[in-house]
Each structure stands twice: as C-alpha cells, then as structure tokens.
CSV table of C-alpha atoms in Angstrom, one decimal:
chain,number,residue,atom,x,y,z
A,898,UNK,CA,0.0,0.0,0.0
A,899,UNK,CA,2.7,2.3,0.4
A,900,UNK,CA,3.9,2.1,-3.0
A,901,UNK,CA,0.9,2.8,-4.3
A,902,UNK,CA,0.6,5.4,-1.8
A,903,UNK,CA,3.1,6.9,-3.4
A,904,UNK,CA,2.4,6.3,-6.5
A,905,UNK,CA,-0.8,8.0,-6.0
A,906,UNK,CA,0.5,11.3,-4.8
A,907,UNK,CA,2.3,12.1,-7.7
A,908,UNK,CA,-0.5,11.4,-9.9
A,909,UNK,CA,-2.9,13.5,-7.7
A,910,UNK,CA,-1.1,17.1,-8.7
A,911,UNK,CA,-1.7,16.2,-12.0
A,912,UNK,CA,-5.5,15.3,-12.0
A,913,UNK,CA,-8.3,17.5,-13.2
A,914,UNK,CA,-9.0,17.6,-9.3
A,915,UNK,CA,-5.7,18.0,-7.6
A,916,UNK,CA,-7.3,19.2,-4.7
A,917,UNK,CA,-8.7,15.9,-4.1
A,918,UNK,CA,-6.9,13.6,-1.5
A,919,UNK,CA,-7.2,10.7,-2.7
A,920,UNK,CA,-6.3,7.7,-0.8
A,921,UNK,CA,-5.5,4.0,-2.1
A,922,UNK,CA,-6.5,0.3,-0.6
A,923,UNK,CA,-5.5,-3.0,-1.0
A,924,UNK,CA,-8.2,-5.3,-0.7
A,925,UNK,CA,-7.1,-8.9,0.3
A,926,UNK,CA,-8.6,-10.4,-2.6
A,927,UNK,CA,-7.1,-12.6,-5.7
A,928,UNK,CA,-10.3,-11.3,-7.8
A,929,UNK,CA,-8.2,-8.9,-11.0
A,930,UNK,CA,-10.5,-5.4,-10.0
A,931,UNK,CA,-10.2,-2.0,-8.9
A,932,UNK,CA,-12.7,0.7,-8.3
A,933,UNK,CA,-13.1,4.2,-6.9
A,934,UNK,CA,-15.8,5.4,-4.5
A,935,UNK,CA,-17.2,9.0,-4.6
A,936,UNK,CA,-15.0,10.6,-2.2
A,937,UNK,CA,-12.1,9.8,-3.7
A,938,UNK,CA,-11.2,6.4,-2.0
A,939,UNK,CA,-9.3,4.0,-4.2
A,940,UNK,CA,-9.6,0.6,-4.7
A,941,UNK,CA,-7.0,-2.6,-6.1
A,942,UNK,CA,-7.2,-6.0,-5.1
A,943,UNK,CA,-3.7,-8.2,-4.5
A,944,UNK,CA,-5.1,-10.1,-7.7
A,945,UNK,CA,-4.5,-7.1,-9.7
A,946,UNK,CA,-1.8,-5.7,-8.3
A,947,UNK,CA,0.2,-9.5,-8.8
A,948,UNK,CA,-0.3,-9.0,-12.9
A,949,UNK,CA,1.1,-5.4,-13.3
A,950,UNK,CA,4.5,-5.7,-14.5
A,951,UNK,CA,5.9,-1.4,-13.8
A,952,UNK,CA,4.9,1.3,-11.5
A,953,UNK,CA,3.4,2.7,-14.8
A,954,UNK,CA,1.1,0.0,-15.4
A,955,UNK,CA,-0.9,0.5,-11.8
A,956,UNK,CA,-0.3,4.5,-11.9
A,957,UNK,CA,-2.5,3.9,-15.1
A,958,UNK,CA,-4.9,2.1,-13.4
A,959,UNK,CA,-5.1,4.4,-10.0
A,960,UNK,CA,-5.5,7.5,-12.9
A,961,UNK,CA,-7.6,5.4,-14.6
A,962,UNK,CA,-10.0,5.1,-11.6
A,963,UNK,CA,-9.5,8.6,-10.5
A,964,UNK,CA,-10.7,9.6,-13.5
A,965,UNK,CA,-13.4,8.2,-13.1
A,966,UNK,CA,-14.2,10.0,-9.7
A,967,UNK,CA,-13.6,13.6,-11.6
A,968,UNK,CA,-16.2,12.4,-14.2
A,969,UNK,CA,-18.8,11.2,-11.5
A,970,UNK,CA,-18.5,14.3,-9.5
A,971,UNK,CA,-19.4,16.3,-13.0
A,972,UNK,CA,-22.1,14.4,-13.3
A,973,UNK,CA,-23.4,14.7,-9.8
A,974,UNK,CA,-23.2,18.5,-10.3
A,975,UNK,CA,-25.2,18.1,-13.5
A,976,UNK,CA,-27.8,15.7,-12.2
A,977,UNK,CA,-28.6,18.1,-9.1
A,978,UNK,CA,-29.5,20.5,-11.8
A,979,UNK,CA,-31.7,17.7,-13.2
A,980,UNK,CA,-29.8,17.1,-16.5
A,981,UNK,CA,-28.9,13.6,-16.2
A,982,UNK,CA,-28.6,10.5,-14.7
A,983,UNK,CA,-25.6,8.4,-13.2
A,984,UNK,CA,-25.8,5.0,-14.2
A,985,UNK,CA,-23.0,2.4,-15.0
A,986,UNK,CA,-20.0,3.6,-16.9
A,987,UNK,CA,-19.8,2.8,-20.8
A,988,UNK,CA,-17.6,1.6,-23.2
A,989,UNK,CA,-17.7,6.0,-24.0
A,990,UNK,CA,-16.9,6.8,-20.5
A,991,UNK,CA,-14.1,4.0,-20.2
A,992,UNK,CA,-12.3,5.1,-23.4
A,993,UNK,CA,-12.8,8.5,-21.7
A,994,UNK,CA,-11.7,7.4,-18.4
A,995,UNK,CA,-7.9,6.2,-20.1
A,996,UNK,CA,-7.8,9.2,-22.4
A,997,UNK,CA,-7.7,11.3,-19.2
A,998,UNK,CA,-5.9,8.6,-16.8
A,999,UNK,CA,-3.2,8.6,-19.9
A,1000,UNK,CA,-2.7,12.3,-19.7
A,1001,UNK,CA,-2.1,12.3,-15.6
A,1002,UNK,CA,0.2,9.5,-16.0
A,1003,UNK,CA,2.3,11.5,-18.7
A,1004,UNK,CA,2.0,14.9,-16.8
A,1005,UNK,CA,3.0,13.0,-13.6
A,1006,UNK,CA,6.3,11.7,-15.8
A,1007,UNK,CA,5.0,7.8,-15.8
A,1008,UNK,CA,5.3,6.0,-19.3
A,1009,UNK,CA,1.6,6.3,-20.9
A,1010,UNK,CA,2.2,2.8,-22.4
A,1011,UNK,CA,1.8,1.5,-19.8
A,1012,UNK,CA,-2.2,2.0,-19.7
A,1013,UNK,CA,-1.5,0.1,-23.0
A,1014,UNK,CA,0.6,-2.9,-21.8
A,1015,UNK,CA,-2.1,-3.1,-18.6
A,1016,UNK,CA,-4.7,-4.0,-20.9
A,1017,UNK,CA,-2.8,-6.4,-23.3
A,1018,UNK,CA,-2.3,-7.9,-19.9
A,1019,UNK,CA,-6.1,-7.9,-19.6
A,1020,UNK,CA,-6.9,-9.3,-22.9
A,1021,UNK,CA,-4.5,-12.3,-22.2
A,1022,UNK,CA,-6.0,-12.4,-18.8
A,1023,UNK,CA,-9.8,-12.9,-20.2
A,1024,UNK,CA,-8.3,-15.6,-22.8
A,1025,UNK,CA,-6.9,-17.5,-19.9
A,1026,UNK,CA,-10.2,-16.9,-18.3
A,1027,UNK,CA,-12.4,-18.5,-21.3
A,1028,UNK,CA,-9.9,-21.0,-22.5
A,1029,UNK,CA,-9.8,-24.5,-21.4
A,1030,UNK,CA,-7.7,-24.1,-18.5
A,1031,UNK,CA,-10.5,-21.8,-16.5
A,1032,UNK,CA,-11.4,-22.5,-13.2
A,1033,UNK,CA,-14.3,-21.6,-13.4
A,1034,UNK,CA,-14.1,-17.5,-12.1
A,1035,UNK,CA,-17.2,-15.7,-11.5
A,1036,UNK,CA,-16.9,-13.2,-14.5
A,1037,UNK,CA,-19.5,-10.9,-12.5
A,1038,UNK,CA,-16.2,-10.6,-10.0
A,1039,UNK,CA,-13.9,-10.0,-12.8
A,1040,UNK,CA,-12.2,-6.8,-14.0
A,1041,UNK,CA,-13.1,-7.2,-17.1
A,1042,UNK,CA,-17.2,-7.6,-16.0
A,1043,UNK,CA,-17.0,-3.8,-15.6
A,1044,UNK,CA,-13.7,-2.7,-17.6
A,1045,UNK,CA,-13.9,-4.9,-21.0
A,1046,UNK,CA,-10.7,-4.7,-23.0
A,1047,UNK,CA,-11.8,-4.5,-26.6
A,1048,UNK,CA,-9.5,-3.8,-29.6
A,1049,UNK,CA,-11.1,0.0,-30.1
A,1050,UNK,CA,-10.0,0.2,-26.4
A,1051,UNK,CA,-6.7,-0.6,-26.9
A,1052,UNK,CA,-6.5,0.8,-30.1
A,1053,UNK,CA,-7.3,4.1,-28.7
A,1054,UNK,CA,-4.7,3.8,-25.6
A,1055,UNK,CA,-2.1,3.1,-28.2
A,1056,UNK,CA,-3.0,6.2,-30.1
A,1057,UNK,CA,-3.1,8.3,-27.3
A,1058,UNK,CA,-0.2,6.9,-26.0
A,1059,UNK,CA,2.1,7.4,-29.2
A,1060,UNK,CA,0.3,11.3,-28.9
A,1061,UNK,CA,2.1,11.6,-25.7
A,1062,UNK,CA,5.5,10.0,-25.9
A,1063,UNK,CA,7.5,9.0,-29.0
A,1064,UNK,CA,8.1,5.4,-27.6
A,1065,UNK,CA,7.4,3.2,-24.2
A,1066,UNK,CA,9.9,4.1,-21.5
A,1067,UNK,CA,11.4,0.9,-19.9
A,1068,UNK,CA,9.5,0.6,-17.1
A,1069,UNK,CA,11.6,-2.7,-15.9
A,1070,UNK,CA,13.9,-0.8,-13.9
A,1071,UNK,CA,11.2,0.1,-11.8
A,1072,UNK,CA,9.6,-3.3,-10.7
A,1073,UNK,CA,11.9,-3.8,-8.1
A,1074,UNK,CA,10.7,-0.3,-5.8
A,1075,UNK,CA,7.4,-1.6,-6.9
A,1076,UNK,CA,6.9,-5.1,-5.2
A,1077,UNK,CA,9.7,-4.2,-3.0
C-alpha cells in the first residue's frame, strides 16, 4: 500500500482535481479489479496488483480510476441540476476514463504505455479466463465484468499513448521499488 501510496501522490497534482486527496486500498482479494468510490477512495485487489509488470502499469490504473471519480463528481453537479442521470460507466466513459488517466500518468512523468501494456495484460488475462484451462471464475467478479478490453479500447490507448510520448519508457527498472 505504500507504494501505491506513493504512486498515487504524484498522480494526484496532476489530476483534473488536484485538490482531491485521494487515498488508495488494497483489498485482500485474488479477484483482477479495482474501483473508486465518490469521495475519492481508491480501490485494487492483491489479484491485480500480482499481474502489473511497472509502477506505470498501476499508476494507469489508479489515474484510470480517479478519473473516473472527476467524471462522476461532473455528473453529480449536472444531475442536481436535473440534467442527467448516473448509471454504469460505458464503453464511451471507459475510453474517456484512459484518455484522461493517460494524460495524468504523462504529466505526472509515468510511461503512458503503460495504460496500454495493462490492458494487453487484460486481454491475455480474459483468454486464460475462457480458454480451457478456467477455473471456473465468476466473470461478474472479474475486472473485465465492468472494464472490458476491446480492440477499439486498446487501439485508442495506443493512439493516445504514441500522442504523448515517441516510444514506451522501460519501465523494468522500476519493478523492483514496486513489489519491494
């Protein structure tokens, strides 16, 4: 947690929100997911922190996730002025959500790529998932239930993240401070 901790602070000067104090959890839970409550209050299980391979990869999931939070907290404003209505994010709002997340993570000096190697990850997660070597996860648990990793996805996080940087940084020579 206090790696993430850290990663997390310097994302946060770089958010739409920096005045947000955000905070991060660990949930003891193999399940691959993450999520963000209202307030701020970030979420990763062990399961998903075990698959990322750089501090990039989880800084684009925590900016991911935070963006998120700035985007609900517009639409809260809108809906108490009676102009919409929250409901569950969409595939528009999750391409949204990295376009954003990407942009923190290169303003905070993390590799954008990384958003894009997380969800290769993810894609050869959900094969392992529906191949014949499952055991039989619940996919209403999964990552992937309320994230989906589709090509556009992907394509679009390797746009943006080729807009951002010329090439992937080698993020490598950070795993070590990472699962330190």
């Amino acid at each position: 947690e206090r790696a993430l901790a850290t990663i997390l602070q310097r994302l946060v000067p770089f958010s739409e929100r920096a005045e947000l104090r955000d905070s991060v959890t660990v949930l003891d839970s193999p399940t691959i997911n993450a999520f963000a409550l209202p307030d701020g209050q970030l979420f990763v299980t062990r399961g998903l922190v075990a698959i990322v391979n750089d501090p990039s990869e989880i800084a684009a999931v925590l900016a991911h996730e935070m963006a998120h939070v700035t985007a609900r907290r517009a639409a809260e404003r809108a809906m108490a002025l009676g102009a919409m209505s929250l409901a569950s994010f969409s595939r528009a709002q999750e391409l949204e959500a990295d376009v954003v997340g990407m942009r923190v993570l290169a303003r905070a000096g993390f590799d954008p790529f990384g958003q894009v190697r997380f969800l290769e990850t993810m894609d050869r997660m959900q094969a392992l998932q529906a191949g014949p070597f499952a055991r039989g996860a619940d996919p209403a648990e999964s990552f992937l239930a309320t994230h989906p990793s589709t090509p556009e996805r992907l394509a679009a996080a390797l746009a943006e993240a080729r807009r951002l940087a010329p090439a992937p940084a080698d993020g490598a020579v950070d795993r070590d401070a990472l699962l330190g």
